[in-house]
Short mmCIF file of C-alpha atoms in Angstrom, two decimals:
data_model
loop_
_atom_site.label_atom_id
_atom_site.label_comp_id
_atom_site.label_asym_id
_atom_site.label_seq_id
_atom_site.Cartn_x
_atom_site.Cartn_y
_atom_site.Cartn_z
CA UNK A 1 -30.64 -15.10 13.57
CA UNK A 2 -27.25 -14.28 15.11
CA UNK A 3 -25.15 -17.39 15.50
CA UNK A 4 -21.98 -16.21 17.12
CA UNK A 5 -21.11 -19.31 19.09
CA UNK A 6 -19.63 -22.01 16.92
CA UNK A 7 -21.24 -25.39 16.58
CA UNK A 8 -18.40 -27.79 17.30
CA UNK A 9 -18.17 -30.59 14.78
CA UNK A 10 -15.86 -33.57 14.56
CA UNK A 11 -15.89 -37.08 13.13
CA UNK A 12 -18.32 -38.19 10.41
CA UNK A 13 -21.20 -35.84 9.57
CA UNK A 14 -23.89 -35.90 6.89
CA UNK A 15 -25.74 -32.63 6.99
CA UNK A 16 -28.62 -31.08 5.13
CA UNK A 17 -28.01 -27.39 5.61
CA UNK A 18 -31.10 -25.27 5.95
CA UNK A 19 -29.87 -22.42 8.21
CA UNK A 20 -28.79 -19.31 6.28
CA UNK A 21 -25.62 -18.93 8.36
CA UNK A 22 -23.72 -21.62 10.18
CA UNK A 23 -20.51 -21.15 12.15
CA UNK A 24 -18.77 -24.48 12.59
CA UNK A 25 -15.64 -25.04 14.61
CA UNK A 26 -14.05 -28.18 13.26
CA UNK A 27 -12.09 -30.38 15.64
CA UNK A 28 -9.56 -33.15 15.14
CA UNK A 29 -10.17 -35.16 11.97
CA UNK A 30 -13.48 -34.19 10.44
CA UNK A 31 -15.42 -35.58 7.47
CA UNK A 32 -18.30 -33.44 6.29
CA UNK A 33 -20.91 -34.24 3.65
CA UNK A 34 -23.06 -31.20 3.04
CA UNK A 35 -26.21 -30.99 0.96
CA UNK A 36 -27.49 -27.50 0.18
CA UNK A 37 -31.23 -27.53 -0.51
CA UNK A 38 -32.54 -26.26 -3.88
CA UNK A 39 -33.39 -22.56 -4.12
CA UNK A 40 -31.65 -21.71 -0.86
CA UNK A 41 -28.69 -19.57 0.19
CA UNK A 42 -26.29 -20.75 2.84
CA UNK A 43 -23.12 -19.30 4.34
CA UNK A 44 -20.77 -21.65 6.13
CA UNK A 45 -18.05 -20.21 8.32
CA UNK A 46 -15.53 -22.92 9.08
CA UNK A 47 -13.11 -22.29 11.91
CA UNK A 48 -10.26 -24.70 11.25
CA UNK A 49 -8.01 -23.61 14.10
CA UNK A 50 -8.42 -26.84 16.08
CA UNK A 51 -8.65 -29.13 13.10
CA UNK A 52 -5.93 -31.55 11.94
CA UNK A 53 -7.64 -32.77 8.81
CA UNK A 54 -10.86 -32.08 6.98
CA UNK A 55 -12.62 -33.89 4.15
CA UNK A 56 -15.43 -31.68 2.91
CA UNK A 57 -17.88 -32.69 0.21
CA UNK A 58 -20.74 -30.42 -0.73
CA UNK A 59 -23.52 -30.82 -3.25
CA UNK A 60 -25.04 -27.50 -4.16
CA UNK A 61 -28.46 -28.29 -5.53
CA UNK A 62 -30.19 -26.38 -8.34
CA UNK A 63 -30.48 -22.62 -8.08
CA UNK A 64 -28.91 -22.46 -4.64
CA UNK A 65 -25.91 -20.49 -3.37
CA UNK A 66 -23.22 -21.79 -1.06
CA UNK A 67 -20.76 -19.30 0.41
CA UNK A 68 -17.87 -20.69 2.47
CA UNK A 69 -15.46 -18.67 4.62
CA UNK A 70 -12.47 -20.66 5.87
CA UNK A 71 -10.23 -19.45 8.66
CA UNK A 72 -7.03 -21.16 9.80
CA UNK A 73 -4.81 -18.87 11.85
CA UNK A 74 -3.36 -21.05 14.61
CA UNK A 75 -0.03 -22.89 14.43
CA UNK A 76 -1.83 -26.21 13.95
CA UNK A 77 -0.81 -28.37 11.00
CA UNK A 78 -3.77 -29.22 8.83
CA UNK A 79 -4.51 -31.25 5.72
CA UNK A 80 -7.67 -30.26 3.86
CA UNK A 81 -9.61 -31.66 0.93
CA UNK A 82 -12.68 -29.90 -0.40
CA UNK A 83 -14.90 -30.99 -3.26
CA UNK A 84 -17.90 -28.89 -4.15
CA UNK A 85 -20.26 -29.92 -6.94
CA UNK A 86 -22.57 -27.40 -8.56
CA UNK A 87 -25.85 -28.47 -10.12
CA UNK A 88 -27.92 -26.42 -12.57
CA UNK A 89 -27.96 -22.74 -11.73
CA UNK A 90 -25.91 -23.18 -8.55
CA UNK A 91 -23.32 -20.71 -7.29
CA UNK A 92 -20.50 -21.00 -4.79
CA UNK A 93 -18.12 -18.41 -3.39
CA UNK A 94 -15.19 -19.73 -1.38
CA UNK A 95 -12.77 -17.47 0.45
CA UNK A 96 -10.09 -18.52 2.86
CA UNK A 97 -7.46 -16.81 4.97
CA UNK A 98 -4.55 -18.75 6.36
CA UNK A 99 -1.64 -17.90 8.53
CA UNK A 100 1.23 -19.99 7.28
CA UNK A 101 2.74 -20.77 10.66
CA UNK A 102 2.63 -24.58 10.42
CA UNK A 103 2.46 -27.22 7.72
CA UNK A 104 -0.81 -26.52 5.97
CA UNK A 105 -2.02 -28.14 2.79
CA UNK A 106 -5.28 -27.68 0.93
CA UNK A 107 -6.73 -29.22 -2.17
CA UNK A 108 -9.95 -27.60 -3.28
CA UNK A 109 -11.92 -28.71 -6.29
CA UNK A 110 -15.04 -27.08 -7.60
CA UNK A 111 -16.91 -29.16 -10.15
CA UNK A 112 -19.24 -27.38 -12.52
CA UNK A 113 -21.64 -30.18 -13.28
CA UNK A 114 -24.82 -28.34 -14.24
CA UNK A 115 -25.81 -25.56 -16.59
CA UNK A 116 -25.25 -21.89 -15.75
CA UNK A 117 -23.11 -22.45 -12.70
CA UNK A 118 -20.85 -19.85 -11.11
CA UNK A 119 -17.87 -20.24 -8.79
CA UNK A 120 -15.29 -17.92 -7.29
CA UNK A 121 -12.43 -19.15 -5.20
CA UNK A 122 -10.12 -16.75 -3.36
CA UNK A 123 -7.37 -17.88 -1.01
CA UNK A 124 -5.27 -15.49 1.05
CA UNK A 125 -2.16 -16.64 2.91
CA UNK A 126 0.13 -14.76 5.26
CA UNK A 127 3.25 -16.88 5.36
CA UNK A 128 5.55 -16.47 8.31
CA UNK A 129 7.46 -19.68 8.68
CA UNK A 130 9.56 -21.95 6.52
CA UNK A 131 6.97 -24.68 6.95
CA UNK A 132 5.29 -26.06 3.86
CA UNK A 133 2.19 -24.20 2.84
CA UNK A 134 0.47 -25.55 -0.21
CA UNK A 135 -2.80 -24.72 -1.88
CA UNK A 136 -4.03 -26.56 -4.94
CA UNK A 137 -7.10 -24.95 -6.48
CA UNK A 138 -8.93 -26.84 -9.21
CA UNK A 139 -11.85 -25.70 -11.28
CA UNK A 140 -13.43 -28.43 -13.37
CA UNK A 141 -15.98 -27.53 -16.02
CA UNK A 142 -17.69 -30.68 -17.24
CA UNK A 143 -18.99 -31.20 -20.76
CA UNK A 144 -22.62 -30.65 -19.72
CA UNK A 145 -21.83 -27.42 -17.82
CA UNK A 146 -22.84 -24.90 -20.47
CA UNK A 147 -22.70 -21.16 -19.73
CA UNK A 148 -20.33 -21.46 -16.77
CA UNK A 149 -18.23 -18.91 -14.90
CA UNK A 150 -15.23 -20.06 -12.90
CA UNK A 151 -12.76 -17.72 -11.18
CA UNK A 152 -9.75 -18.41 -9.00
CA UNK A 153 -7.40 -15.98 -7.23
CA UNK A 154 -4.61 -17.04 -4.92
CA UNK A 155 -2.49 -14.57 -2.97
CA UNK A 156 0.26 -15.08 -0.45
CA UNK A 157 2.38 -12.56 1.41
CA UNK A 158 5.72 -13.78 2.69
CA UNK A 159 7.86 -12.08 5.29
CA UNK A 160 11.32 -13.41 4.47
CA UNK A 161 13.29 -15.19 1.78
CA UNK A 162 13.12 -18.39 3.84
CA UNK A 163 9.34 -18.68 3.80
CA UNK A 164 8.04 -21.37 1.54
CA UNK A 165 4.70 -21.47 -0.20
CA UNK A 166 3.22 -23.33 -3.15
CA UNK A 167 0.00 -22.20 -4.80
CA UNK A 168 -1.29 -23.99 -7.88
CA UNK A 169 -4.40 -22.80 -9.68
CA UNK A 170 -5.74 -25.20 -12.31
CA UNK A 171 -8.63 -25.24 -14.71
CA UNK A 172 -9.94 -28.35 -16.52
CA UNK A 173 -12.40 -27.30 -19.18
CA UNK A 174 -14.58 -29.64 -21.25
CA UNK A 175 -17.15 -27.09 -22.36
CA UNK A 176 -15.94 -24.01 -24.14
CA UNK A 177 -19.07 -21.94 -23.63
CA UNK A 178 -17.62 -20.67 -20.38
CA UNK A 179 -15.72 -17.83 -18.78
CA UNK A 180 -12.79 -18.94 -16.67
CA UNK A 181 -9.76 -17.26 -15.12
CA UNK A 182 -7.10 -17.90 -12.55
CA UNK A 183 -4.37 -15.81 -10.96
CA UNK A 184 -1.65 -16.27 -8.38
CA UNK A 185 0.62 -13.80 -6.64
CA UNK A 186 3.25 -14.63 -4.06
CA UNK A 187 5.70 -12.14 -2.67
CA UNK A 188 7.22 -10.35 0.28
CA UNK A 189 6.75 -6.78 1.33
CA UNK A 190 9.87 -5.01 0.16
CA UNK A 191 11.92 -2.64 2.34
CA UNK A 192 10.76 0.16 0.01
CA UNK A 193 7.12 -0.65 0.72
CA UNK A 194 7.79 -0.63 4.46
CA UNK A 195 9.64 2.67 4.16
CA UNK A 196 6.77 4.20 2.19
CA UNK A 197 4.20 3.24 4.80
CA UNK A 198 6.46 4.36 7.65
CA UNK A 199 7.00 7.70 5.91
CA UNK A 200 3.30 8.39 6.49
CA UNK A 201 3.63 7.80 10.22
CA UNK A 202 2.72 4.13 10.40
CA UNK A 203 4.49 1.95 12.95
CA UNK A 204 5.39 -1.68 12.35
CA UNK A 205 2.34 -2.68 14.37
CA UNK A 206 -0.05 -0.58 12.34
CA UNK A 207 1.57 -1.78 9.10
CA UNK A 208 1.06 -5.37 10.19
CA UNK A 209 -2.55 -4.60 11.01
CA UNK A 210 -3.08 -3.01 7.62
CA UNK A 211 -1.57 -5.99 5.84
CA UNK A 212 -3.67 -8.36 7.87
CA UNK A 213 -6.80 -6.39 7.00
CA UNK A 214 -5.98 -6.66 3.34
CA UNK A 215 -5.91 -10.42 3.58
CA UNK A 216 -8.71 -10.92 6.06
CA UNK A 217 -11.35 -8.46 4.89
CA UNK A 218 -12.35 -10.30 1.69
CA UNK A 219 -13.03 -13.43 3.73
CA UNK A 220 -15.03 -11.61 6.39
CA UNK A 221 -17.07 -9.86 3.71
CA UNK A 222 -18.68 -13.18 2.93
CA UNK A 223 -20.23 -13.30 6.41
CA UNK A 224 -23.63 -11.60 6.47
CA UNK A 225 -23.82 -11.23 10.26
CA UNK A 226 -22.05 -8.20 11.73
CA UNK A 227 -21.58 -9.56 15.25
CA UNK A 228 -19.83 -12.70 14.04
CA UNK A 229 -17.80 -10.69 11.56
CA UNK A 230 -16.55 -8.35 14.28
CA UNK A 231 -15.81 -11.21 16.64
CA UNK A 232 -13.76 -13.07 14.02
CA UNK A 233 -12.00 -9.90 12.87
CA UNK A 234 -10.79 -9.17 16.39
CA UNK A 235 -9.64 -12.75 16.97
CA UNK A 236 -7.84 -12.97 13.65
CA UNK A 237 -6.17 -9.57 13.84
CA UNK A 238 -4.76 -10.35 17.26
CA UNK A 239 -3.28 -13.65 16.08
CA UNK A 240 -1.86 -12.12 12.92
CA UNK A 241 -0.25 -9.18 14.69
CA UNK A 242 1.32 -11.38 17.35
CA UNK A 243 2.61 -13.81 14.73
CA UNK A 244 3.84 -11.37 12.11
CA UNK A 245 5.22 -8.47 14.08
CA UNK A 246 8.51 -10.13 14.89
CA UNK A 247 8.92 -11.15 11.27
CA UNK A 248 8.56 -7.59 10.04
CA UNK A 249 11.01 -6.09 12.50
CA UNK B 1 5.99 28.02 13.06
CA UNK B 2 8.45 25.28 12.21
CA UNK B 3 12.09 25.35 11.23
CA UNK B 4 14.04 22.59 9.55
CA UNK B 5 17.74 23.21 9.96
CA UNK B 6 20.30 21.16 8.06
CA UNK B 7 23.93 21.72 9.01
CA UNK B 8 27.06 20.38 7.32
CA UNK B 9 25.23 17.29 6.14
CA UNK B 10 27.24 14.58 4.42
CA UNK B 11 25.54 11.45 3.15
CA UNK B 12 26.74 8.33 1.43
CA UNK B 13 25.20 5.31 -0.22
CA UNK B 14 27.18 2.07 -0.07
CA UNK B 15 30.23 4.08 1.02
CA UNK B 16 29.93 6.38 -1.98
CA UNK B 17 29.63 10.03 -0.89
CA UNK B 18 26.58 11.77 -2.36
CA UNK B 19 26.09 14.89 -0.25
CA UNK B 20 28.94 16.91 1.17
CA UNK B 21 28.70 19.46 4.01
CA UNK B 22 25.31 20.71 2.87
CA UNK B 23 23.57 23.37 4.97
CA UNK B 24 20.05 24.69 4.49
CA UNK B 25 17.33 26.20 6.67
CA UNK B 26 13.63 26.02 5.78
CA UNK B 27 11.06 27.98 7.79
CA UNK B 28 7.27 27.80 7.76
CA UNK B 29 5.83 29.86 4.96
CA UNK B 30 8.95 29.56 2.80
CA UNK B 31 9.05 27.64 -0.46
CA UNK B 32 12.56 26.52 -1.39
CA UNK B 33 13.15 25.41 -4.96
CA UNK B 34 15.95 22.88 -5.30
CA UNK B 35 17.39 22.58 -8.78
CA UNK B 36 20.37 20.85 -10.26
CA UNK B 37 21.36 18.37 -12.94
CA UNK B 38 20.26 14.75 -12.59
CA UNK B 39 22.23 12.58 -10.20
CA UNK B 40 23.70 15.35 -8.07
CA UNK B 41 21.95 14.60 -4.78
CA UNK B 42 18.57 16.39 -4.74
CA UNK B 43 16.51 13.27 -4.11
CA UNK B 44 19.18 11.99 -1.74
CA UNK B 45 18.76 15.10 0.39
CA UNK B 46 14.98 14.69 0.58
CA UNK B 47 15.15 10.96 1.23
CA UNK B 48 17.76 11.46 3.93
CA UNK B 49 15.56 13.99 5.71
CA UNK B 50 12.68 11.50 5.56
CA UNK B 51 14.92 8.70 6.87
CA UNK B 52 15.25 6.33 3.91
CA UNK B 53 17.42 3.49 5.27
CA UNK B 54 19.36 3.31 1.98
CA UNK B 55 21.19 6.52 2.89
CA UNK B 56 23.84 6.86 5.59
CA UNK B 57 24.52 10.17 7.26
CA UNK B 58 28.26 10.39 7.80
CA UNK B 59 28.40 13.92 9.17
CA UNK B 60 26.23 16.83 10.20
CA UNK B 61 22.81 17.32 11.69
CA UNK B 62 19.15 17.77 10.80
CA UNK B 63 17.01 19.52 13.40
CA UNK B 64 13.27 20.18 13.34
CA UNK B 65 12.25 22.85 15.84
CA UNK B 66 15.32 22.04 17.89
CA UNK B 67 14.69 18.28 17.88
CA UNK B 68 17.23 15.87 16.42
CA UNK B 69 15.62 14.40 13.33
CA UNK B 70 18.43 11.92 12.73
CA UNK B 71 17.68 10.15 16.00
CA UNK B 72 14.02 9.67 14.98
CA UNK B 73 12.62 6.63 13.17
CA UNK B 74 10.90 7.21 9.83
CA UNK B 75 7.41 7.11 11.34
CA UNK B 76 8.47 9.50 14.12
CA UNK B 77 9.74 11.98 11.52
CA UNK B 78 6.39 11.82 9.77
CA UNK B 79 4.50 12.35 13.01
CA UNK B 80 6.82 15.25 13.83
CA UNK B 81 5.51 16.96 10.68
CA UNK B 82 7.86 15.96 7.86
CA UNK B 83 6.28 14.78 4.62
CA UNK B 84 7.90 13.57 1.41
CA UNK B 85 5.87 13.33 -1.79
CA UNK B 86 7.98 10.69 -3.45
CA UNK B 87 9.35 10.71 -6.95
CA UNK B 88 8.27 7.10 -7.42
CA UNK B 89 5.35 6.36 -5.09
CA UNK B 90 5.32 2.72 -4.08
CA UNK B 91 2.51 0.30 -4.85
CA UNK B 92 1.10 -1.59 -1.87
CA UNK B 93 -1.21 -4.40 -2.99
CA UNK B 94 -3.80 -5.51 -0.45
CA UNK B 95 -3.91 -2.19 1.40
CA UNK B 96 -6.71 0.17 0.39
CA UNK B 97 -6.16 3.91 0.22
CA UNK B 98 -8.86 4.55 2.79
CA UNK B 99 -7.49 2.06 5.34
CA UNK B 100 -3.99 3.42 4.80
CA UNK B 101 -4.97 7.07 5.13
CA UNK B 102 -7.17 6.48 8.15
CA UNK B 103 -4.29 4.70 9.84
CA UNK B 104 -1.89 7.51 8.88
CA UNK B 105 -4.24 10.18 10.26
CA UNK B 106 -4.86 8.23 13.45
CA UNK B 107 -1.11 7.79 13.91
CA UNK B 108 -0.88 11.49 14.71
CA UNK B 109 -4.02 11.79 16.82
CA UNK B 110 -4.74 10.81 20.38
CA UNK B 111 -8.19 9.47 19.58
CA UNK B 112 -9.19 7.87 16.25
CA UNK B 113 -10.81 10.11 13.69
CA UNK B 114 -14.57 9.61 13.33
CA UNK B 115 -15.46 7.73 10.18
CA UNK B 116 -17.84 10.42 8.95
CA UNK B 117 -15.18 13.12 9.36
CA UNK B 118 -12.55 10.96 7.69
CA UNK B 119 -14.67 10.28 4.63
CA UNK B 120 -15.64 13.96 4.39
CA UNK B 121 -11.95 14.96 4.41
CA UNK B 122 -10.94 12.24 2.00
CA UNK B 123 -13.71 12.92 -0.45
CA UNK B 124 -12.82 16.61 -0.35
CA UNK B 125 -9.17 15.89 -1.16
CA UNK B 126 -10.14 13.43 -3.91
CA UNK B 127 -12.46 16.05 -5.39
CA UNK B 128 -9.82 18.80 -5.21
CA UNK B 129 -7.26 16.64 -7.01
CA UNK B 130 -9.91 15.38 -9.47
CA UNK B 131 -9.12 11.76 -8.67
CA UNK B 132 -11.58 8.99 -9.50
CA UNK B 133 -14.18 8.59 -6.73
CA UNK B 134 -13.26 4.92 -6.24
CA UNK B 135 -9.77 5.94 -5.07
CA UNK B 136 -10.66 5.21 -1.45
CA UNK B 137 -11.35 1.56 -2.20
CA UNK B 138 -8.46 0.91 -4.55
CA UNK B 139 -5.23 -0.63 -3.34
CA UNK B 140 -2.59 1.96 -2.56
CA UNK B 141 -1.06 3.15 -5.85
CA UNK B 142 -1.63 -0.25 -7.47
CA UNK B 143 -2.55 0.07 -11.12
CA UNK B 144 -2.35 3.87 -10.91
CA UNK B 145 -0.95 5.80 -13.83
CA UNK B 146 2.17 7.91 -13.16
CA UNK B 147 0.03 11.04 -12.88
CA UNK B 148 -2.48 9.40 -10.55
CA UNK B 149 0.33 8.31 -8.24
CA UNK B 150 1.66 11.87 -8.05
CA UNK B 151 -1.79 13.29 -7.37
CA UNK B 152 -2.35 10.65 -4.71
CA UNK B 153 0.78 11.89 -2.96
CA UNK B 154 -0.81 15.33 -2.75
CA UNK B 155 -4.09 13.83 -1.51
CA UNK B 156 -2.05 12.33 1.31
CA UNK B 157 -0.28 15.63 1.96
CA UNK B 158 -3.59 17.47 2.20
CA UNK B 159 -4.90 15.00 4.75
CA UNK B 160 -1.75 14.75 6.83
CA UNK B 161 -1.09 18.52 6.91
CA UNK B 162 2.69 18.47 7.43
CA UNK B 163 4.69 21.38 8.79
CA UNK B 164 7.60 20.64 6.43
CA UNK B 165 6.63 19.28 3.02
CA UNK B 166 9.12 17.98 0.49
CA UNK B 167 8.12 17.36 -3.12
CA UNK B 168 10.44 15.21 -5.18
CA UNK B 169 9.67 15.86 -8.85
CA UNK B 170 5.95 15.80 -8.15
CA UNK B 171 5.41 17.52 -11.49
CA UNK B 172 6.96 14.73 -13.56
CA UNK B 173 4.31 12.54 -15.17
CA UNK B 174 1.60 15.20 -14.90
CA UNK B 175 -0.11 16.66 -17.94
CA UNK B 176 -0.48 20.44 -18.14
CA UNK B 177 -3.96 20.47 -16.59
CA UNK B 178 -3.00 18.09 -13.80
CA UNK B 179 0.12 20.17 -13.12
CA UNK B 180 -1.97 23.27 -12.45
CA UNK B 181 -4.44 21.26 -10.39
CA UNK B 182 -1.66 19.87 -8.21
CA UNK B 183 0.02 23.26 -7.88
CA UNK B 184 -3.29 24.87 -6.87
CA UNK B 185 -3.89 22.17 -4.26
CA UNK B 186 -0.39 22.68 -2.84
CA UNK B 187 -0.79 26.46 -2.75
CA UNK B 188 -4.22 26.16 -1.16
CA UNK B 189 -2.78 24.02 1.61
CA UNK B 190 0.20 26.31 1.95
CA UNK B 191 -2.06 29.35 2.33
CA UNK B 192 -4.38 27.63 4.83
CA UNK B 193 -1.58 26.25 7.00
CA UNK B 194 1.76 27.72 5.93
CA UNK B 195 4.29 24.94 5.60
CA UNK B 196 7.98 25.09 4.98
CA UNK B 197 8.47 23.53 1.57
CA UNK B 198 11.43 22.02 -0.21
CA UNK B 199 10.53 21.42 -3.85
CA UNK B 200 12.62 19.53 -6.37
CA UNK B 201 11.73 20.08 -9.99
CA UNK B 202 13.56 20.55 -13.26
CA UNK B 203 10.91 22.74 -14.76
CA UNK B 204 10.14 26.43 -14.58
CA UNK B 205 6.43 25.89 -15.25
CA UNK B 206 5.90 24.19 -11.87
CA UNK B 207 7.84 26.89 -10.04
CA UNK B 208 5.86 29.57 -11.88
CA UNK B 209 2.77 28.25 -10.12
CA UNK B 210 4.39 27.81 -6.71
CA UNK B 211 6.34 31.12 -6.53
CA UNK B 212 9.29 29.87 -4.50
CA UNK B 213 10.81 32.33 -2.06
CA UNK B 214 14.27 30.74 -2.27
CA UNK B 215 16.09 28.96 -5.08
CA UNK B 216 19.11 26.68 -4.63
CA UNK B 217 21.29 24.88 -7.12
CA UNK B 218 22.71 21.58 -5.94
CA UNK B 219 25.68 20.21 -7.87
CA UNK B 220 28.03 17.42 -6.86
CA UNK B 221 26.31 17.05 -3.50
CA UNK B 222 26.60 20.68 -2.39
CA UNK B 223 24.50 23.80 -2.73
CA UNK B 224 26.64 25.83 -5.11
CA UNK B 225 24.35 28.75 -5.59
CA UNK B 226 21.32 30.29 -3.89
CA UNK B 227 19.11 33.08 -5.14
CA UNK B 228 15.61 34.05 -6.07
CA UNK B 229 13.14 33.28 -8.84
CA UNK B 230 15.19 34.80 -11.66
CA UNK B 231 17.76 32.08 -11.08
CA UNK B 232 15.11 29.61 -12.30
CA UNK B 233 14.58 31.76 -15.41
CA UNK B 234 18.24 31.64 -16.26
CA UNK B 235 18.61 27.91 -15.69
CA UNK B 236 15.52 27.33 -17.80
CA UNK B 237 16.93 29.35 -20.69
CA UNK B 238 20.65 28.53 -20.42
CA UNK B 239 20.98 25.25 -18.53
CA UNK B 240 23.79 24.65 -16.01
CA UNK B 241 26.89 25.17 -18.13
CA UNK B 242 27.29 28.79 -17.02
CA UNK B 243 27.34 27.66 -13.39
CA UNK B 244 30.00 25.05 -14.14
CA UNK B 245 32.08 27.70 -15.85
CA UNK B 246 31.65 30.47 -13.31
CA UNK B 247 32.29 28.26 -10.30
CA UNK B 248 34.99 26.15 -11.89
CA UNK B 249 33.09 22.94 -11.42
CA UNK B 250 33.91 19.78 -13.23
CA UNK B 251 30.49 18.11 -13.45
CA UNK B 252 32.08 14.70 -13.89
CA UNK B 253 33.61 14.62 -10.39
CA UNK B 254 33.02 15.91 -6.90
CA UNK B 255 35.47 18.77 -7.14
CA UNK B 256 34.11 22.26 -6.64
CA UNK B 257 35.59 25.56 -5.70
CA UNK B 258 33.13 27.62 -3.74
CA UNK B 259 29.48 28.29 -3.15
CA UNK B 260 27.78 31.62 -3.68
CA UNK B 261 24.69 33.48 -2.60
CA UNK B 262 22.78 35.41 -5.21
CA UNK B 263 20.10 37.97 -4.58
CA UNK B 264 18.09 39.36 -7.46
CA UNK B 265 20.74 41.95 -8.34
CA UNK B 266 23.56 39.50 -8.04
CA UNK B 267 21.75 37.18 -10.39
CA UNK B 268 21.33 39.98 -12.86
CA UNK B 269 25.03 40.52 -12.50
CA UNK B 270 25.58 36.91 -13.29
CA UNK B 271 23.44 37.35 -16.38
CA UNK B 272 25.90 39.98 -17.51
CA UNK B 273 28.86 37.80 -16.77
CA UNK B 274 30.05 39.95 -13.87
CA UNK B 275 30.41 37.20 -11.31
#
């Protein structure tokens, strides 16, 4: 079942996803319409490193699960729009890790349309330039969506006072028989934190690696295939260390 | 066998002198208690030895086994064997205890520690300090109570096995049971691999457990008085006023007359007002 080579996708695509794990490398400007079959579980790993813009619409049909891991680590500007609709009994877990080294914007909306739907959205950003980095996370619970759970967590680590990041979590709730939460944290590692880690023998390089792990691991945990997970971890850690080391020093 | 030798050390923060011509030698197997009123330089001394960038050494030297500590970076000092259990351990969100400790252990090894061995060591330390089993997977010090943070410092010390360990008010924030637990863990480590220790505390109870071999009183940035355990007894019962009086110290400024060395008998003499 191992799918470690990405399927390269660009342009307009209408896809019925039946594979349990798909690794897509998106190129250029990509429009994706995804239909997840009822009673199925699908994990999409989207490599956005070569992508300039993405429009992603997914319909998660009844009693199915859609997990999405998004990775954007290269210094490529990107504009992203995601809209995921959950039908009765559907679940989605979205996790992304971004290196904020170019202008990157994302608007992600999860629409709880059916009964007993569940969503979690976690976005992790390592910000190392003054370029705009903006994430807008929206959870919409429609009137019909009884017994819904909706969670959002946004985290960004900056490396200097000049880095700029905007993260906006929002919830629109029309049915009050639900459980919903959102959180955001943005901040830099303080000199005291660096000193503490160094006082245990860690070098700047190992500190950077540790920080990167903290932001990357939750995203990789979504991927059920060890070979792909290891491959992505190595690629991402190398990019993060190269990009962040000079900022920490 | 390690020796930390501090000679004529003067330290300032933002051009304000904190330590003045302080000298102290700590050998493996020795436990040095460092006492003194708040704000007189005890934490500054420990932080300076560790290499906290907030402190500037204006004079003097710190040598570890003949090597110049002041020329080392903070991580090099740690790898050389110096450890500081901090008074206020820092929270590091996003970094788990296990990742952090594995990295810290590997930093002082030529080849990475095997995962099985690491988890065996870590679970042992967590058990000894009676920490919650999920410690390994929690972010470093984040959401920890004051006592948990202090115990986590000792978990780290047990795993990193320093040759010179400095404890900066490790006992503050610990309840009476946790205090004994922490002291036992420190003594156990000290007996297994004798370290030189420099321990800052205000309280006799902690020193009663640790049995320091040397006791120093630091006032206005200098060691005014050195002695043995009965010096702790007297400070605990009488405070510091007798030292101010006997040494002609004005605690409100940096002026001081002389420093003294007290053995057991001399301290008894001091008790009788014969100094």
